[in-house]
Amino acid sequence: MRMILMFVSSWLITFGVLSNGLSGKSSLRPSVVNVGAIFTLDSTIGRVAKIAIEEAVKDVNSDSSVLRGTKLNVIIKDSNCSGFLGMVEALRFMETDVVAVIGPQSSVVAHTILHVANELKTPFLSFAATDPTLSSLQFPYFIRTTQSDLHQMTAVAEIVDHYGWKEVIMIFLDDDYGRNGLAALDDALAAKRCRVSYKAGISPGDVSRSDIMDLLVKVALMESRVVVLHAYPGVGFTVFQVAHYLGMMEDGYVWIATDWLSSALDSSSPLRSQTLTDTMQGVLVLRQHTPDSERKRNFSLRWNNLMGGSLGLSSYGFYAYDTVWLLAHAIDSFFNQGGVISFSNDSRLNSLQESKLNLEALVIFDGGHLLVKNILKSDFVGLTGPVKFSPDKSLVYPSYEIINIIGTGLHRVGYWSNYSGLSTVPPEALYSRPPNRSSANQQLNSVVWPGESIRTPRGWVFPNNGKLLRIGVPRRVSYREFVSQVQGTNTSKGFSIDVFTAAVNLLPYAVPYQFIPYGNGLENPSYDKLVDLITTGFFDGVVGDIAIVTNRTKVVDFTQPYAASGLVVVAPVRKLNTGAWAFLRPFSRQMWGVSAAFFLFIGIVVWILEHRTNDEFRGPPKQQLITILWFSLSTLFFAHKENTVSTLGRLVLIIWLFVVLIINSSYTASLTSILTVQQLYSPIKGIETLKNGDEPIGYQTGSFAEHYLTEGIGIPKSRLRALGSPEDYAKALQQGPKKGGVAAVVDERPYIELFLASQCKFRITGQEFTKSGWGFAFPKDSPLAIDLSTAILTLSENGDLQRIHDKWLTTSSCSSDNTELESDQLHLKSFWGLYLLCGIACFGALLIYFIQIILRYRKAASANLVSDGSVHSRSKRLQTLLSLIDEKEDQSKRERKRRKIEKSLSENNREIDLERDSKIRNSQICSENSFNSRH
């Protein structure tokens, strides 16, 4: 039996081998799988990566659970950080039987050689090429086994936003790695409403110390003090040395270095690392975060034993190690799926056989697509944590550590992850919680900044280039109390100037500026054009009585308003004397008419309801008409002598008396005001009167009022008249529309208040119909606007703002005149609810009354029909109905019922009296008996 089993097994194996051999493929795993590796051996990352890869290969080949009998062989080539040499080495690999290539290390080299990967279908796995433009769509055979700079620049942008900085300077290496990193940072900052204000590129070739010094001198002249350095270690260290020499590592500066610095410091020896950090105190550094684990700690210990402290282990070493394992797992899955290592010639290269380049030797890896597919399906835990790819072929859970260089060490101040943003706890501890990107949840530990400062730097200063800020000031010809130019000089004075000067003096830094007058001095300049000059760069800011309106806020930033403002209407007024007919003024004509009609209506309704039951509402027609008029008018004084006996009549009268009470009280209050307070009158009641009319309207030259009246309200421009001074205001208002003047002037309240200080013939009519304020204008995202806003609030709180106001702006001399504009008359719209209530009550009572009459009529008609058996004509029925309405209601039944009730009440009272007398007699008898018993 044993011999039979051995024979069958040998036959099956032999048959399988022969059948596969006939097909040109072999399902048996090869003894060796060749893998190439291209990176710069003599570099910060390359020195660490070479040893990490070699250790990973040892571990893979000693693990029987991976590749199972197949040995992994990694052939390392040096690209020397050259795209050309990288291309040559890649082509040399394509002449051999390598199934994949680990590398390239440099993003510049990757852009060159990945075209080879596309053509020859060989996967390239890079543990260090972080350029975000190495997309999976352009290079389908490229797999990045480390984090992309897209995430790193997002982390930098969130750090900048966390500390409230708005502008940064980026120093970068001017190659694919640096430029594409800059583009990623620019996009990430724009999402936070920040920007790169200055881009300082460094040549990727040999660069001298003097070149870097020239570049940093330019950086020092810039406004921003937040510098992001994205370079290679050799250039980066030189930048820090020169910056330290120029005093750019002192208090006020912020330096943020990308992960090139952390990898360089981690891989350096401790003594070398201490020497390097001397010139980088206070710098923030990013480092790719790899979660802590026992396997990672064991490998780090193994590394230290192997290197003896001569070479440190950086995060790129962990990623290089995991890349080997990733490839080993993918090749194992490739074989499990029946993959065969085979190559074929590229037919497109046959035409180049006569070339001495021997290009026809290049072969295509037939299983390249399947191997890439298995690589992207990998899911295991390595030294760097979970090794798994997202749909866009990026590693999952991108995260960075934020390091602060203090003394001779690196101190972690927090983490950044794409899942939860900035935090002080490791990102892996937050993955089990719901994502929370709220600003309150974004936290970092304290930082020691350059210059050993623990106070967060402001992040900007005024450019140290000898230039003063050009502050535009309007050259006003009217209302010079707000802004005016000192005669013969370029200096300015006024309320707005003093507020600006006081606010600047409160800033914790000096502001070099000069006032530049704007305008021809003959008329007030256009403030819209003045503000627009900020956007062109002609002015660095505008100071003056600048109203904060919508169209201006779209192009510039304003400070906190330092004065309240808004458009008002000023018009001529005249005093109203009381006169003989003053008692008619409290009510409008419509109100008088409706009130009179209701008095008459109520008299008629009450007469109808009381006519059949009340003798006082009966009699000759003339007497009844007089009764109606007298009764309705007497309700005004509660002096009517007629009593109402019907329920419906009393209901109507009660409601009407309530209405009369309200009307009477309102009339009395209004008349009292008219007779005791001097009234002013103007036909212009406010902006609505102007809008509905067709009379000309005045406005101040250069004011935004013109735009608001035409665009906001829709008043034709032909009705507007530009006026240049308070004297023009007074003259135009006095002349009036009929003599070439204006009906009213629309202007901002501060101007009008100053105008009315000496012009008592005019008053503000209506309410302020816009709400705005005056502020100082600066370019968009200017930090000076924010700091000055804080200073203005301080001036307001400590009372300095009011003192400046009192210094320049006098109070109205007309303030002692207690006259006021005539208040609106009492109109029907204020009382229509009362009249409606009363009308409903009247009609309801009449409806009930007539229903009762109709029921009586039907009863009477039925009785007449039974008695004489004839059908009456229509006129007869109408006569019967009218007689029924007019006849006096029989009171006999009501009298009998009343007497019966009174009799019943008297009998009850008599019984109560008898019972009370009986109780009294019994009480007396008991008292006498008790007295006799005692004696």
PDB file of N, CA and C in Angstrom, residues 522-579:
ATOM      1  N   LEU A 522     -10.326 121.161  -3.745  1.00  0.00           N
ATOM      2  CA  LEU A 522     -11.430 122.021  -4.178  1.00  0.00           C
ATOM      3  C   LEU A 522     -12.782 121.419  -3.833  1.00  0.00           C
ATOM      4  N   GLU A 523     -12.841 120.095  -3.756  1.00  0.00           N
ATOM      5  CA  GLU A 523     -14.058 119.396  -3.371  1.00  0.00           C
ATOM      6  C   GLU A 523     -13.673 118.107  -2.665  1.00  0.00           C
ATOM      7  N   ASN A 524     -14.597 117.589  -1.908  1.00  0.00           N
ATOM      8  CA  ASN A 524     -14.311 116.349  -1.193  1.00  0.00           C
ATOM      9  C   ASN A 524     -14.037 115.218  -2.173  1.00  0.00           C
ATOM     10  N   PRO A 525     -12.993 114.411  -1.943  1.00  0.00           N
ATOM     11  CA  PRO A 525     -12.686 113.321  -2.874  1.00  0.00           C
ATOM     12  C   PRO A 525     -13.696 112.185  -2.756  1.00  0.00           C
ATOM     13  N   SER A 526     -13.691 111.332  -3.764  1.00  0.00           N
ATOM     14  CA  SER A 526     -14.540 110.134  -3.732  1.00  0.00           C
ATOM     15  C   SER A 526     -13.904 109.108  -2.812  1.00  0.00           C
ATOM     16  N   TYR A 527     -14.633 108.734  -1.783  1.00  0.00           N
ATOM     17  CA  TYR A 527     -14.085 107.784  -0.824  1.00  0.00           C
ATOM     18  C   TYR A 527     -13.984 106.377  -1.421  1.00  0.00           C
ATOM     19  N   ASP A 528     -14.847 106.042  -2.372  1.00  0.00           N
ATOM     20  CA  ASP A 528     -14.746 104.734  -3.023  1.00  0.00           C
ATOM     21  C   ASP A 528     -13.436 104.626  -3.794  1.00  0.00           C
ATOM     22  N   LYS A 529     -13.070 105.669  -4.509  1.00  0.00           N
ATOM     23  CA  LYS A 529     -11.799 105.651  -5.243  1.00  0.00           C
ATOM     24  C   LYS A 529     -10.618 105.643  -4.282  1.00  0.00           C
ATOM     25  N   LEU A 530     -10.751 106.339  -3.171  1.00  0.00           N
ATOM     26  CA  LEU A 530      -9.680 106.362  -2.174  1.00  0.00           C
ATOM     27  C   LEU A 530      -9.440 104.964  -1.619  1.00  0.00           C
ATOM     28  N   VAL A 531     -10.505 104.247  -1.312  1.00  0.00           N
ATOM     29  CA  VAL A 531     -10.368 102.888  -0.790  1.00  0.00           C
ATOM     30  C   VAL A 531      -9.823 101.944  -1.854  1.00  0.00           C
ATOM     31  N   ASP A 532     -10.221 102.133  -3.103  1.00  0.00           N
ATOM     32  CA  ASP A 532      -9.737 101.266  -4.184  1.00  0.00           C
ATOM     33  C   ASP A 532      -8.228 101.381  -4.375  1.00  0.00           C
ATOM     34  N   LEU A 533      -7.643 102.505  -4.002  1.00  0.00           N
ATOM     35  CA  LEU A 533      -6.191 102.665  -4.157  1.00  0.00           C
ATOM     36  C   LEU A 533      -5.420 101.740  -3.223  1.00  0.00           C
ATOM     37  N   ILE A 534      -6.071 101.193  -2.196  1.00  0.00           N
ATOM     38  CA  ILE A 534      -5.415 100.193  -1.354  1.00  0.00           C
ATOM     39  C   ILE A 534      -5.213  98.911  -2.141  1.00  0.00           C
ATOM     40  N   THR A 535      -6.193  98.538  -2.949  1.00  0.00           N
ATOM     41  CA  THR A 535      -6.102  97.287  -3.708  1.00  0.00           C
ATOM     42  C   THR A 535      -5.034  97.355  -4.779  1.00  0.00           C
ATOM     43  N   THR A 536      -4.709  98.548  -5.258  1.00  0.00           N
ATOM     44  CA  THR A 536      -3.662  98.683  -6.279  1.00  0.00           C
ATOM     45  C   THR A 536      -2.277  98.774  -5.664  1.00  0.00           C
ATOM     46  N   GLY A 537      -2.195  98.888  -4.329  1.00  0.00           N
ATOM     47  CA  GLY A 537      -0.913  99.008  -3.661  1.00  0.00           C
ATOM     48  C   GLY A 537      -0.403 100.427  -3.537  1.00  0.00           C
ATOM     49  N   PHE A 538      -1.165 101.410  -4.036  1.00  0.00           N
ATOM     50  CA  PHE A 538      -0.728 102.799  -3.937  1.00  0.00           C
ATOM     51  C   PHE A 538      -0.724 103.252  -2.483  1.00  0.00           C
ATOM     52  N   PHE A 539      -1.731 102.835  -1.719  1.00  0.00           N
ATOM     53  CA  PHE A 539      -1.786 103.129  -0.295  1.00  0.00           C
ATOM     54  C   PHE A 539      -1.688 101.819   0.480  1.00  0.00           C
ATOM     55  N   ASP A 540      -1.037 101.887   1.646  1.00  0.00           N
ATOM     56  CA  ASP A 540      -0.997 100.746   2.561  1.00  0.00           C
ATOM     57  C   ASP A 540      -2.157 100.776   3.546  1.00  0.00           C
ATOM     58  N   GLY A 541      -2.897 101.851   3.552  1.00  0.00           N
ATOM     59  CA  GLY A 541      -4.062 101.989   4.419  1.00  0.00           C
ATOM     60  C   GLY A 541      -4.698 103.343   4.189  1.00  0.00           C
ATOM     61  N   VAL A 542      -5.917 103.495   4.677  1.00  0.00           N
ATOM     62  CA  VAL A 542      -6.641 104.761   4.558  1.00  0.00           C
ATOM     63  C   VAL A 542      -7.203 105.107   5.924  1.00  0.00           C
ATOM     64  N   VAL A 543      -6.938 106.333   6.368  1.00  0.00           N
ATOM     65  CA  VAL A 543      -7.403 106.817   7.658  1.00  0.00           C
ATOM     66  C   VAL A 543      -8.284 108.036   7.423  1.00  0.00           C
ATOM     67  N   GLY A 544      -9.438 108.052   8.053  1.00  0.00           N
ATOM     68  CA  GLY A 544     -10.344 109.179   7.906  1.00  0.00           C
ATOM     69  C   GLY A 544     -11.751 108.775   8.274  1.00  0.00           C
ATOM     70  N   ASP A 545     -12.683 109.593   7.873  1.00  0.00           N
ATOM     71  CA  ASP A 545     -14.098 109.326   8.137  1.00  0.00           C
ATOM     72  C   ASP A 545     -14.634 108.385   7.064  1.00  0.00           C
ATOM     73  N   ILE A 546     -14.119 107.179   7.042  1.00  0.00           N
ATOM     74  CA  ILE A 546     -14.447 106.200   6.005  1.00  0.00           C
ATOM     75  C   ILE A 546     -15.580 105.311   6.505  1.00  0.00           C
ATOM     76  N   ALA A 547     -16.720 105.398   5.852  1.00  0.00           N
ATOM     77  CA  ALA A 547     -17.869 104.583   6.250  1.00  0.00           C
ATOM     78  C   ALA A 547     -17.642 103.128   5.841  1.00  0.00           C
ATOM     79  N   ILE A 548     -18.003 102.222   6.732  1.00  0.00           N
ATOM     80  CA  ILE A 548     -17.872 100.788   6.462  1.00  0.00           C
ATOM     81  C   ILE A 548     -19.140 100.329   5.752  1.00  0.00           C
ATOM     82  N   VAL A 549     -19.053 100.179   4.450  1.00  0.00           N
ATOM     83  CA  VAL A 549     -20.213  99.769   3.650  1.00  0.00           C
ATOM     84  C   VAL A 549     -19.841  98.518   2.857  1.00  0.00           C
ATOM     85  N   THR A 550     -20.849  97.873   2.309  1.00  0.00           N
ATOM     86  CA  THR A 550     -20.684  96.549   1.723  1.00  0.00           C
ATOM     87  C   THR A 550     -19.673  96.537   0.587  1.00  0.00           C
ATOM     88  N   ASN A 551     -19.799  97.455  -0.377  1.00  0.00           N
ATOM     89  CA  ASN A 551     -18.929  97.398  -1.537  1.00  0.00           C
ATOM     90  C   ASN A 551     -17.467  97.633  -1.168  1.00  0.00           C
ATOM     91  N   ARG A 552     -17.206  98.304  -0.060  1.00  0.00           N
ATOM     92  CA  ARG A 552     -15.830  98.530   0.376  1.00  0.00           C
ATOM     93  C   ARG A 552     -15.278  97.331   1.136  1.00  0.00           C
ATOM     94  N   THR A 553     -16.109  96.680   1.926  1.00  0.00           N
ATOM     95  CA  THR A 553     -15.632  95.520   2.683  1.00  0.00           C
ATOM     96  C   THR A 553     -15.287  94.347   1.770  1.00  0.00           C
ATOM     97  N   LYS A 554     -15.731  94.386   0.529  1.00  0.00           N
ATOM     98  CA  LYS A 554     -15.403  93.312  -0.409  1.00  0.00           C
ATOM     99  C   LYS A 554     -13.953  93.377  -0.878  1.00  0.00           C
ATOM    100  N   VAL A 555     -13.327  94.546  -0.783  1.00  0.00           N
ATOM    101  CA  VAL A 555     -11.975  94.704  -1.335  1.00  0.00           C
ATOM    102  C   VAL A 555     -10.937  95.016  -0.271  1.00  0.00           C
ATOM    103  N   VAL A 556     -11.353  95.485   0.914  1.00  0.00           N
ATOM    104  CA  VAL A 556     -10.395  95.816   1.977  1.00  0.00           C
ATOM    105  C   VAL A 556     -10.940  95.310   3.303  1.00  0.00           C
ATOM    106  N   ASP A 557     -10.077  95.339   4.303  1.00  0.00           N
ATOM    107  CA  ASP A 557     -10.480  95.017   5.674  1.00  0.00           C
ATOM    108  C   ASP A 557     -10.558  96.303   6.482  1.00  0.00           C
ATOM    109  N   PHE A 558     -11.589  96.403   7.319  1.00  0.00           N
ATOM    110  CA  PHE A 558     -11.765  97.570   8.176  1.00  0.00           C
ATOM    111  C   PHE A 558     -11.480  97.193   9.627  1.00  0.00           C
ATOM    112  N   THR A 559     -11.075  98.200  10.379  1.00  0.00           N
ATOM    113  CA  THR A 559     -10.924  98.017  11.810  1.00  0.00           C
ATOM    114  C   THR A 559     -12.288  98.051  12.480  1.00  0.00           C
ATOM    115  N   GLN A 560     -12.261  97.825  13.774  1.00  0.00           N
ATOM    116  CA  GLN A 560     -13.462  98.037  14.582  1.00  0.00           C
ATOM    117  C   GLN A 560     -13.945  99.480  14.408  1.00  0.00           C
ATOM    118  N   PRO A 561     -15.246  99.726  14.207  1.00  0.00           N
ATOM    119  CA  PRO A 561     -15.712 101.114  14.057  1.00  0.00           C
ATOM    120  C   PRO A 561     -15.358 101.958  15.280  1.00  0.00           C
ATOM    121  N   TYR A 562     -14.868 103.160  15.022  1.00  0.00           N
ATOM    122  CA  TYR A 562     -14.549 104.068  16.114  1.00  0.00           C
ATOM    123  C   TYR A 562     -15.606 105.151  16.268  1.00  0.00           C
ATOM    124  N   ALA A 563     -16.569 105.217  15.360  1.00  0.00           N
ATOM    125  CA  ALA A 563     -17.673 106.178  15.448  1.00  0.00           C
ATOM    126  C   ALA A 563     -18.896 105.553  14.802  1.00  0.00           C
ATOM    127  N   ALA A 564     -20.043 105.706  15.453  1.00  0.00           N
ATOM    128  CA  ALA A 564     -21.293 105.207  14.888  1.00  0.00           C
ATOM    129  C   ALA A 564     -21.763 106.149  13.791  1.00  0.00           C
ATOM    130  N   SER A 565     -22.352 105.591  12.771  1.00  0.00           N
ATOM    131  CA  SER A 565     -22.807 106.405  11.657  1.00  0.00           C
ATOM    132  C   SER A 565     -24.034 105.759  11.032  1.00  0.00           C
ATOM    133  N   GLY A 566     -24.631 106.475  10.115  1.00  0.00           N
ATOM    134  CA  GLY A 566     -25.809 106.002   9.413  1.00  0.00           C
ATOM    135  C   GLY A 566     -26.464 107.162   8.694  1.00  0.00           C
ATOM    136  N   LEU A 567     -27.160 106.880   7.631  1.00  0.00           N
ATOM    137  CA  LEU A 567     -27.788 107.939   6.847  1.00  0.00           C
ATOM    138  C   LEU A 567     -29.069 108.433   7.519  1.00  0.00           C
ATOM    139  N   VAL A 568     -29.226 109.756   7.526  1.00  0.00           N
ATOM    140  CA  VAL A 568     -30.435 110.383   8.059  1.00  0.00           C
ATOM    141  C   VAL A 568     -30.902 111.453   7.079  1.00  0.00           C
ATOM    142  N   VAL A 569     -32.107 111.903   7.281  1.00  0.00           N
ATOM    143  CA  VAL A 569     -32.701 112.942   6.439  1.00  0.00           C
ATOM    144  C   VAL A 569     -32.834 114.210   7.265  1.00  0.00           C
ATOM    145  N   VAL A 570     -32.338 115.321   6.751  1.00  0.00           N
ATOM    146  CA  VAL A 570     -32.494 116.617   7.410  1.00  0.00           C
ATOM    147  C   VAL A 570     -33.309 117.511   6.487  1.00  0.00           C
ATOM    148  N   ALA A 571     -34.287 118.212   7.050  1.00  0.00           N
ATOM    149  CA  ALA A 571     -35.205 119.020   6.252  1.00  0.00           C
ATOM    150  C   ALA A 571     -35.567 120.283   7.021  1.00  0.00           C
ATOM    151  N   PRO A 572     -36.060 121.325   6.320  1.00  0.00           N
ATOM    152  CA  PRO A 572     -36.511 122.555   7.007  1.00  0.00           C
ATOM    153  C   PRO A 572     -37.743 122.258   7.848  1.00  0.00           C
ATOM    154  N   VAL A 573     -37.850 122.947   8.961  1.00  0.00           N
ATOM    155  CA  VAL A 573     -39.013 122.794   9.827  1.00  0.00           C
ATOM    156  C   VAL A 573     -39.541 124.179  10.194  1.00  0.00           C
ATOM    157  N   ARG A 574     -40.794 124.233  10.580  1.00  0.00           N
ATOM    158  CA  ARG A 574     -41.389 125.477  11.045  1.00  0.00           C
ATOM    159  C   ARG A 574     -42.190 125.182  12.305  1.00  0.00           C
ATOM    160  N   LYS A 575     -42.302 126.193  13.160  1.00  0.00           N
ATOM    161  CA  LYS A 575     -43.020 126.030  14.400  1.00  0.00           C
ATOM    162  C   LYS A 575     -44.518 126.093  14.166  1.00  0.00           C
ATOM    163  N   LEU A 576     -45.232 125.261  14.864  1.00  0.00           N
ATOM    164  CA  LEU A 576     -46.688 125.243  14.785  1.00  0.00           C
ATOM    165  C   LEU A 576     -47.259 125.916  16.030  1.00  0.00           C
ATOM    166  N   ASN A 577     -48.087 126.952  15.805  1.00  0.00           N
ATOM    167  CA  ASN A 577     -48.783 127.595  16.919  1.00  0.00           C
ATOM    168  C   ASN A 577     -50.015 126.791  17.273  1.00  0.00           C
ATOM    169  N   THR A 578     -50.473 126.924  18.534  1.00  0.00           N
ATOM    170  CA  THR A 578     -51.654 126.158  18.938  1.00  0.00           C
ATOM    171  C   THR A 578     -52.887 126.625  18.177  1.00  0.00           C
ATOM    172  N   GLY A 579     -53.232 127.880  18.209  1.00  0.00           N
ATOM    173  CA  GLY A 579     -54.333 128.420  17.419  1.00  0.00           C
ATOM    174  C   GLY A 579     -55.685 127.992  17.936  1.00  0.00           C
TER     175      GLY A 579
END
